[in-house]
Amino acid sequence: MTFGGQQILIIDDSKEDIGFLQAILSGDYSIVAATSGAGALDICAFGKITPSVILLDVSMPDMDGYQTCQAIKALPGFEQVEVIFVSANDSLDEKRKGYEAGGNDYLSKPVNRDEILQKVKLAVLRKQAREDSESQSKMALDTAMTAIMDASEQSNVIHFLRQSFSCQSVEELAQSIVDTCDNFGLLNTVQIRTDWQAITKSSGNNPSPLEIEMLTSLQQIGRIYQRGQRLILNFGNISQLIKNLPDDEAKCGRLRDHLALILEGAESRLKALNAVDEMKSVMEGTNDALSEMATKQANQKRQNVKIMDEMIEEIQVGLFDYGLTEEQEKVLLGMVERYSEKVFSAYEEGLQLEDSMAVISSSLKRAIKQFFQSAES
């Protein structure tokens, strides 16, 4: 196995020892060397290399290996670099000093070729495993944070859908959409159109004339249209302008889905509100028609009775002027009496019909009241 992409930094004041180590390792690794602790710090601090493993001589003038190790480990990004001390002194006390200075392993001089290859290989593998673990941890954290954010966003959508059922007017529904999108941190303007009005609501303040014109003129642009950070959505008679979509494409995609679901729910509620208004109009119109019919029928009955009374009175008064025999008078009065009974029978039926219409009108009023109480709840 080769590790050509991995850099090894050799720090030793002996050029001969550097050359020996370089000869062993150069076939598998990229080698950089420094002959002093100060030189090694300069290489690391100024970003010239980021080594995977450092082979560090202990005995050096000015700054020994332990001091050099501590100084390098104090540099940002070098806290976890693998350090293998190389020393002619392999006493327990020396190894303890190396561990306390931040070292990861210890090689004794004279160096054995196979041993150094094995130790360097293990150090590189440890570094790779640590980086993989950190990467996986970061991915897991990012995934968890995304899930948390998505759950929070979905909760906001569910809250809107529940709240929309209690909206009793188009204006209230439009404001609820704006408030829900404000919770996403989105500046937005919403327009809802009905047969008799157009309601427009906006984040924070009144919508500008240009925004109203855009929403009105771009109804046919499609359901979802995005240009940069601006997004226009058209769902039936509801249009929405989003002014500050995030640059994060994943979040942007989630928000588009949430916004579409919100407007689908709002469109359904708008249809329900329109149906309620239409039903109210039909019920109230029917009730008014019944009331008008009852009034006209009562007037007609009173007029018929009056006409009948006048006719009977006129016949009785004029009998003496017609020169009829007594028998003819009886026949005529009998005829009047029979038809009077029919008229009054019809009158009684009219009274019963009036009572039935009153019952229907009363039932309709109760139905209207119950209907709107149910719609409001």
Short mmCIF file of C-alpha atoms in Angstrom, two decimals:
data_model
loop_
_atom_site.label_atom_id
_atom_site.label_comp_id
_atom_site.label_asym_id
_atom_site.label_seq_id
_atom_site.Cartn_x
_atom_site.Cartn_y
_atom_site.Cartn_z
CA MET A 1 0.00 0.00 0.00
CA THR A 2 1.32 3.44 -0.92
CA PHE A 3 0.30 6.79 0.58
CA GLY A 4 1.67 9.18 -2.06
CA GLY A 5 -0.90 11.81 -1.13
CA GLN A 6 0.30 11.89 2.49
CA GLN A 7 3.06 14.29 3.58
CA ILE A 8 5.69 13.37 6.15
CA LEU A 9 7.65 16.12 7.92
CA ILE A 10 11.09 15.03 9.18
CA ILE A 11 12.65 17.31 11.81
CA ASP A 12 16.25 16.48 12.70
CA ASP A 13 19.45 18.50 13.06
CA SER A 14 21.39 15.67 11.40
CA LYS A 15 21.27 15.75 7.62
CA GLU A 16 22.54 12.17 7.56
CA ASP A 17 19.60 10.98 9.67
CA ILE A 18 17.20 12.98 7.47
CA GLY A 19 18.67 11.37 4.35
CA PHE A 20 18.37 7.90 5.93
CA LEU A 21 14.70 8.37 6.84
CA GLN A 22 13.92 9.98 3.50
CA ALA A 23 15.42 7.01 1.66
CA ILE A 24 13.14 4.64 3.54
CA LEU A 25 9.92 6.64 3.23
CA SER A 26 10.11 8.50 -0.09
CA GLY A 27 8.77 5.55 -2.07
CA ASP A 28 5.42 5.73 -0.27
CA TYR A 29 5.12 9.33 0.92
CA SER A 30 5.83 12.94 0.04
CA ILE A 31 8.75 14.05 2.23
CA VAL A 32 9.53 17.53 3.62
CA ALA A 33 12.48 18.13 5.98
CA ALA A 34 13.57 20.76 8.52
CA THR A 35 16.88 20.85 10.41
CA SER A 36 15.57 22.75 13.44
CA GLY A 37 12.44 23.26 15.53
CA ALA A 38 12.25 26.91 14.42
CA GLY A 39 12.44 25.90 10.77
CA ALA A 40 9.69 23.31 11.26
CA LEU A 41 7.46 25.91 12.93
CA ASP A 42 8.01 28.25 10.00
CA ILE A 43 6.99 25.52 7.54
CA CYS A 44 3.81 24.68 9.50
CA ALA A 45 2.78 28.15 10.64
CA PHE A 46 2.88 29.75 7.20
CA GLY A 47 0.91 27.01 5.50
CA LYS A 48 3.69 25.61 3.40
CA ILE A 49 2.60 22.03 4.22
CA THR A 50 0.08 20.22 6.39
CA PRO A 51 1.84 16.95 7.25
CA SER A 52 0.01 13.75 8.11
CA VAL A 53 2.89 12.55 10.32
CA ILE A 54 5.89 14.28 11.90
CA LEU A 55 9.10 12.35 12.62
CA LEU A 56 10.75 14.42 15.35
CA ASP A 57 14.28 14.09 16.74
CA VAL A 58 14.43 14.69 20.48
CA SER A 59 17.98 16.00 20.86
CA MET A 60 18.33 19.28 18.95
CA PRO A 61 20.02 22.59 19.90
CA ASP A 62 18.04 25.70 20.80
CA MET A 63 14.63 23.94 20.77
CA ASP A 64 14.51 20.24 21.59
CA GLY A 65 11.94 17.80 20.22
CA TYR A 66 9.54 18.11 23.16
CA GLN A 67 9.42 21.90 22.92
CA THR A 68 9.02 21.71 19.14
CA CYS A 69 6.15 19.25 19.50
CA GLN A 70 4.30 21.49 21.95
CA ALA A 71 4.80 24.54 19.73
CA ILE A 72 3.54 22.75 16.62
CA LYS A 73 0.53 21.27 18.44
CA ALA A 74 -0.38 24.81 19.58
CA LEU A 75 -0.81 25.92 15.95
CA PRO A 76 -4.40 26.07 14.63
CA GLY A 77 -5.20 22.92 12.67
CA PHE A 78 -2.22 20.97 14.03
CA GLU A 79 -3.78 19.82 17.30
CA GLN A 80 -4.34 16.27 16.03
CA VAL A 81 -1.21 15.81 13.88
CA GLU A 82 0.54 12.49 14.49
CA VAL A 83 4.02 12.95 16.06
CA ILE A 84 6.55 10.09 16.30
CA PHE A 85 9.60 10.92 18.42
CA VAL A 86 12.96 9.55 17.26
CA SER A 87 15.64 9.27 19.99
CA ALA A 88 18.70 7.28 20.96
CA ASN A 89 17.38 7.30 24.54
CA ASP A 90 14.44 4.91 24.92
CA SER A 91 14.09 5.07 28.68
CA LEU A 92 10.63 5.09 30.28
CA ASP A 93 11.23 8.63 31.51
CA GLU A 94 12.00 9.85 27.97
CA LYS A 95 8.88 8.16 26.60
CA ARG A 96 6.80 9.76 29.37
CA LYS A 97 8.16 13.19 28.39
CA GLY A 98 7.27 12.49 24.78
CA TYR A 99 3.71 11.53 25.74
CA GLU A 100 3.27 14.61 27.91
CA ALA A 101 4.56 16.82 25.09
CA GLY A 102 1.81 15.47 22.82
CA GLY A 103 3.59 12.65 21.01
CA ASN A 104 1.77 9.62 19.63
CA ASP A 105 4.61 7.11 19.31
CA TYR A 106 8.35 6.59 19.94
CA LEU A 107 11.17 5.21 17.75
CA SER A 108 14.58 4.26 19.12
CA LYS A 109 17.81 4.92 17.23
CA PRO A 110 19.29 3.22 15.35
CA VAL A 111 16.04 3.07 13.36
CA ASN A 112 14.87 -0.24 11.94
CA ARG A 113 13.52 0.08 8.39
CA ASP A 114 10.54 -2.24 8.80
CA GLU A 115 9.64 -0.77 12.19
CA ILE A 116 9.58 2.80 10.93
CA LEU A 117 7.51 1.87 7.87
CA GLN A 118 5.01 0.08 10.11
CA LYS A 119 4.77 2.91 12.66
CA VAL A 120 4.37 5.57 9.99
CA LYS A 121 1.75 3.47 8.20
CA LEU A 122 -0.23 3.03 11.43
CA ALA A 123 0.03 6.76 12.16
CA VAL A 124 -1.31 7.61 8.69
CA LEU A 125 -4.16 5.11 9.12
CA ARG A 126 -5.02 6.60 12.51
CA LYS A 127 -5.15 10.06 10.94
CA GLN A 128 -7.36 8.85 8.11
CA ALA A 129 -9.67 7.03 10.51
CA ARG A 130 -9.92 10.13 12.69
CA GLU A 131 -10.72 12.33 9.68
CA ASP A 132 -13.31 9.82 8.44
CA SER A 133 -14.89 9.73 11.89
CA GLU A 134 -14.96 13.53 12.07
CA SER A 135 -16.44 13.69 8.58
CA GLN A 136 -19.11 11.15 9.49
CA SER A 137 -19.83 12.98 12.72
CA LYS A 138 -20.20 16.23 10.80
CA MET A 139 -22.48 14.55 8.26
CA ALA A 140 -24.53 13.04 11.08
CA LEU A 141 -24.75 16.43 12.78
CA ASP A 142 -25.73 18.13 9.52
CA THR A 143 -28.34 15.44 8.89
CA ALA A 144 -29.70 15.80 12.41
CA MET A 145 -29.83 19.60 12.12
CA THR A 146 -31.58 19.30 8.75
CA ALA A 147 -34.11 16.90 10.26
CA ILE A 148 -34.69 19.26 13.19
CA MET A 149 -35.14 22.23 10.87
CA ASP A 150 -37.44 20.24 8.60
CA ALA A 151 -39.53 19.08 11.57
CA SER A 152 -39.82 22.68 12.77
CA GLU A 153 -40.83 23.85 9.29
CA GLN A 154 -43.38 21.05 8.94
CA SER A 155 -44.80 21.96 12.34
CA ASN A 156 -45.28 25.51 11.05
CA VAL A 157 -47.14 24.20 8.00
CA ILE A 158 -49.37 21.93 10.11
CA HIS A 159 -50.15 24.84 12.43
CA PHE A 160 -51.25 26.93 9.45
CA LEU A 161 -53.45 24.16 8.04
CA ARG A 162 -55.19 23.80 11.40
CA GLN A 163 -55.51 27.55 11.87
CA SER A 164 -56.90 28.04 8.36
CA PHE A 165 -60.06 26.13 9.29
CA SER A 166 -60.92 28.87 11.79
CA CYS A 167 -60.45 31.72 9.28
CA GLN A 168 -63.88 33.29 8.73
CA SER A 169 -62.95 35.80 6.02
CA VAL A 170 -60.70 36.16 2.99
CA GLU A 171 -58.78 38.95 4.73
CA GLU A 172 -58.13 36.76 7.77
CA LEU A 173 -56.93 33.90 5.52
CA ALA A 174 -54.52 36.18 3.64
CA GLN A 175 -53.03 37.50 6.89
CA SER A 176 -52.59 33.95 8.21
CA ILE A 177 -50.57 33.02 5.09
CA VAL A 178 -48.33 36.07 5.52
CA ASP A 179 -47.77 35.38 9.23
CA THR A 180 -46.89 31.72 8.59
CA CYS A 181 -44.30 32.65 5.96
CA ASP A 182 -42.91 35.33 8.29
CA ASN A 183 -42.18 32.47 10.72
CA PHE A 184 -39.94 30.97 8.00
CA GLY A 185 -38.06 34.28 7.85
CA LEU A 186 -39.52 35.02 4.40
CA LEU A 187 -40.58 38.51 3.37
CA ASN A 188 -43.77 37.95 1.39
CA THR A 189 -46.88 39.49 -0.14
CA VAL A 190 -50.13 37.57 -0.68
CA GLN A 191 -53.08 38.42 -2.91
CA ILE A 192 -56.44 36.60 -2.77
CA ARG A 193 -59.00 37.38 -5.48
CA THR A 194 -62.76 36.84 -5.28
CA ASP A 195 -65.62 37.79 -7.62
CA TRP A 196 -66.11 41.08 -5.79
CA GLN A 197 -62.71 42.07 -4.35
CA ALA A 198 -58.94 41.48 -4.23
CA ILE A 199 -57.32 41.33 -0.78
CA THR A 200 -53.54 41.93 -0.61
CA LYS A 201 -51.44 41.52 2.57
CA SER A 202 -47.70 41.94 3.07
CA SER A 203 -44.99 41.35 5.68
CA GLY A 204 -44.61 44.20 8.13
CA ASN A 205 -46.42 46.92 6.20
CA ASN A 206 -48.81 47.69 3.40
CA PRO A 207 -47.88 46.18 0.01
CA SER A 208 -46.40 48.56 -2.51
CA PRO A 209 -48.35 49.40 -5.69
CA LEU A 210 -45.65 47.64 -7.74
CA GLU A 211 -46.06 44.40 -5.75
CA ILE A 212 -49.84 44.51 -6.19
CA GLU A 213 -49.39 45.09 -9.92
CA MET A 214 -46.89 42.21 -10.19
CA LEU A 215 -49.20 39.76 -8.42
CA THR A 216 -52.14 40.85 -10.57
CA SER A 217 -50.27 40.73 -13.89
CA LEU A 218 -48.28 37.50 -13.28
CA GLN A 219 -51.25 35.24 -12.51
CA GLN A 220 -50.64 33.26 -15.69
CA ILE A 221 -46.87 32.83 -15.30
CA GLY A 222 -47.26 29.33 -13.84
CA ARG A 223 -47.78 27.77 -10.43
CA ILE A 224 -44.18 28.22 -9.27
CA TYR A 225 -41.75 30.68 -10.87
CA GLN A 226 -38.35 31.55 -9.38
CA ARG A 227 -35.81 34.13 -10.41
CA GLY A 228 -32.87 34.49 -8.03
CA GLN A 229 -34.13 35.09 -4.51
CA ARG A 230 -37.63 36.00 -5.69
CA LEU A 231 -40.37 33.41 -6.01
CA ILE A 232 -43.92 33.76 -7.34
CA LEU A 233 -46.58 31.13 -6.60
CA ASN A 234 -50.04 30.98 -8.19
CA PHE A 235 -52.61 28.56 -6.78
CA GLY A 236 -56.07 29.24 -8.16
CA ASN A 237 -57.16 32.68 -6.98
CA ILE A 238 -54.22 32.99 -4.56
CA SER A 239 -50.86 34.49 -5.57
CA GLN A 240 -47.78 34.98 -3.40
CA LEU A 241 -44.49 36.84 -3.87
CA ILE A 242 -41.45 35.72 -1.82
CA LYS A 243 -38.67 38.31 -1.82
CA ASN A 244 -35.75 36.67 0.01
CA LEU A 245 -35.32 32.96 -0.68
CA PRO A 246 -32.13 31.60 0.96
CA ASP A 247 -29.02 30.77 -1.06
CA ASP A 248 -28.92 27.26 0.45
CA GLU A 249 -30.48 25.19 -2.35
CA ALA A 250 -31.52 22.34 -0.04
CA LYS A 251 -33.33 24.72 2.29
CA CYS A 252 -34.74 26.60 -0.68
CA GLY A 253 -36.20 23.36 -2.05
CA ARG A 254 -37.79 22.50 1.30
CA LEU A 255 -39.33 25.95 1.56
CA ARG A 256 -40.79 25.74 -1.95
CA ASP A 257 -42.48 22.47 -1.00
CA HIS A 258 -43.79 23.95 2.26
CA LEU A 259 -45.10 27.07 0.52
CA ALA A 260 -46.88 24.99 -2.12
CA LEU A 261 -48.58 22.94 0.62
CA ILE A 262 -49.59 26.11 2.47
CA LEU A 263 -51.19 27.64 -0.63
CA GLU A 264 -52.93 24.37 -1.51
CA GLY A 265 -54.50 24.38 1.95
CA ALA A 266 -55.37 28.07 1.65
CA GLU A 267 -56.96 27.47 -1.76
CA SER A 268 -59.14 24.74 -0.26
CA ARG A 269 -60.20 27.02 2.60
CA LEU A 270 -60.96 29.84 0.14
CA LYS A 271 -63.30 27.53 -1.78
CA ALA A 272 -65.05 26.67 1.50
CA LEU A 273 -65.43 30.36 2.38
CA ASN A 274 -66.86 31.07 -1.08
CA ALA A 275 -69.26 28.14 -0.70
CA VAL A 276 -70.38 29.49 2.67
CA ASP A 277 -71.03 32.93 1.19
CA GLU A 278 -72.92 31.43 -1.74
CA MET A 279 -75.01 29.20 0.56
CA LYS A 280 -75.74 32.17 2.78
CA SER A 281 -76.93 34.17 -0.21
CA VAL A 282 -79.14 31.30 -1.43
CA MET A 283 -80.65 30.69 2.02
CA GLU A 284 -81.28 34.35 2.69
CA GLY A 285 -82.78 34.81 -0.79
CA THR A 286 -85.07 31.81 -0.31
CA ASN A 287 -86.16 33.07 3.09
CA ASP A 288 -86.90 36.53 1.68
CA ALA A 289 -88.91 34.98 -1.17
CA LEU A 290 -90.96 32.91 1.26
CA SER A 291 -91.64 35.96 3.41
CA GLU A 292 -92.72 37.96 0.37
CA MET A 293 -94.99 35.13 -0.81
CA ALA A 294 -96.60 34.89 2.64
CA THR A 295 -97.24 38.63 2.71
CA LYS A 296 -98.77 38.64 -0.79
CA GLN A 297 -100.92 35.62 0.01
CA ALA A 298 -102.24 37.24 3.21
CA ASN A 299 -103.07 40.40 1.29
CA GLN A 300 -104.80 38.37 -1.42
CA LYS A 301 -106.92 36.51 1.13
CA ARG A 302 -108.02 39.71 2.80
CA GLN A 303 -108.92 41.19 -0.61
CA ASN A 304 -110.96 38.11 -1.58
CA VAL A 305 -112.92 38.18 1.69
CA LYS A 306 -113.61 41.88 1.27
CA ILE A 307 -114.82 41.40 -2.31
CA MET A 308 -117.07 38.53 -1.24
CA ASP A 309 -118.57 40.54 1.61
CA GLU A 310 -119.23 43.49 -0.70
CA MET A 311 -120.87 41.22 -3.27
CA ILE A 312 -123.22 39.63 -0.71
CA GLU A 313 -124.12 43.01 0.71
CA GLU A 314 -124.86 44.41 -2.73
CA ILE A 315 -127.02 41.42 -3.69
CA GLN A 316 -129.03 41.61 -0.48
CA VAL A 317 -129.66 45.34 -0.90
CA GLY A 318 -130.58 45.05 -4.59
CA LEU A 319 -132.95 42.12 -4.35
CA PHE A 320 -135.89 44.49 -3.92
CA ASP A 321 -134.94 46.30 -7.13
CA TYR A 322 -134.67 43.24 -9.38
CA GLY A 323 -138.42 42.32 -9.28
CA LEU A 324 -137.65 38.69 -8.47
CA THR A 325 -140.25 36.34 -7.08
CA GLU A 326 -139.73 34.97 -3.62
CA GLU A 327 -138.75 31.61 -5.07
CA GLN A 328 -136.14 33.22 -7.37
CA GLU A 329 -134.71 35.17 -4.44
CA LYS A 330 -134.29 31.95 -2.45
CA VAL A 331 -132.53 30.27 -5.37
CA LEU A 332 -130.19 33.22 -5.85
CA LEU A 333 -129.37 33.55 -2.15
CA GLY A 334 -128.80 29.81 -1.93
CA MET A 335 -126.34 30.03 -4.83
CA VAL A 336 -124.51 32.92 -3.16
CA GLU A 337 -124.36 30.99 0.08
CA ARG A 338 -122.91 27.90 -1.60
CA TYR A 339 -120.19 29.84 -3.36
CA SER A 340 -119.50 31.78 -0.19
CA GLU A 341 -118.84 28.50 1.58
CA LYS A 342 -116.43 27.51 -1.20
CA VAL A 343 -114.66 30.84 -0.93
CA PHE A 344 -114.34 30.51 2.83
CA SER A 345 -113.17 26.90 2.45
CA ALA A 346 -110.44 28.14 0.13
CA TYR A 347 -109.71 30.83 2.67
CA GLU A 348 -109.24 28.19 5.37
CA GLU A 349 -106.90 26.26 3.09
CA GLY A 350 -105.00 29.48 2.53
CA LEU A 351 -104.63 29.87 6.29
CA GLN A 352 -103.25 26.35 6.54
CA LEU A 353 -100.81 27.08 3.68
CA GLU A 354 -99.76 30.26 5.44
CA ASP A 355 -99.08 28.25 8.60
CA SER A 356 -97.04 25.73 6.57
CA MET A 357 -95.01 28.51 4.97
CA ALA A 358 -94.40 30.02 8.41
CA VAL A 359 -93.09 26.63 9.59
CA ILE A 360 -90.83 26.39 6.51
CA SER A 361 -89.55 29.93 7.05
CA SER A 362 -88.84 29.26 10.72
CA SER A 363 -87.04 25.99 9.89
CA LEU A 364 -84.99 27.75 7.21
CA LYS A 365 -83.93 30.47 9.66
CA ARG A 366 -82.81 27.81 12.15
CA ALA A 367 -80.94 25.97 9.39
CA ILE A 368 -79.15 29.19 8.37
CA LYS A 369 -78.15 29.86 11.97
CA GLN A 370 -76.89 26.29 12.52
CA PHE A 371 -75.06 26.30 9.18
CA PHE A 372 -73.03 29.38 10.01
CA GLN A 373 -72.36 28.27 13.57
CA SER A 374 -70.99 25.01 12.13
CA ALA A 375 -68.91 26.88 9.52
CA GLU A 376 -67.40 29.17 12.17
CA SER A 377 -66.39 26.23 14.37
#
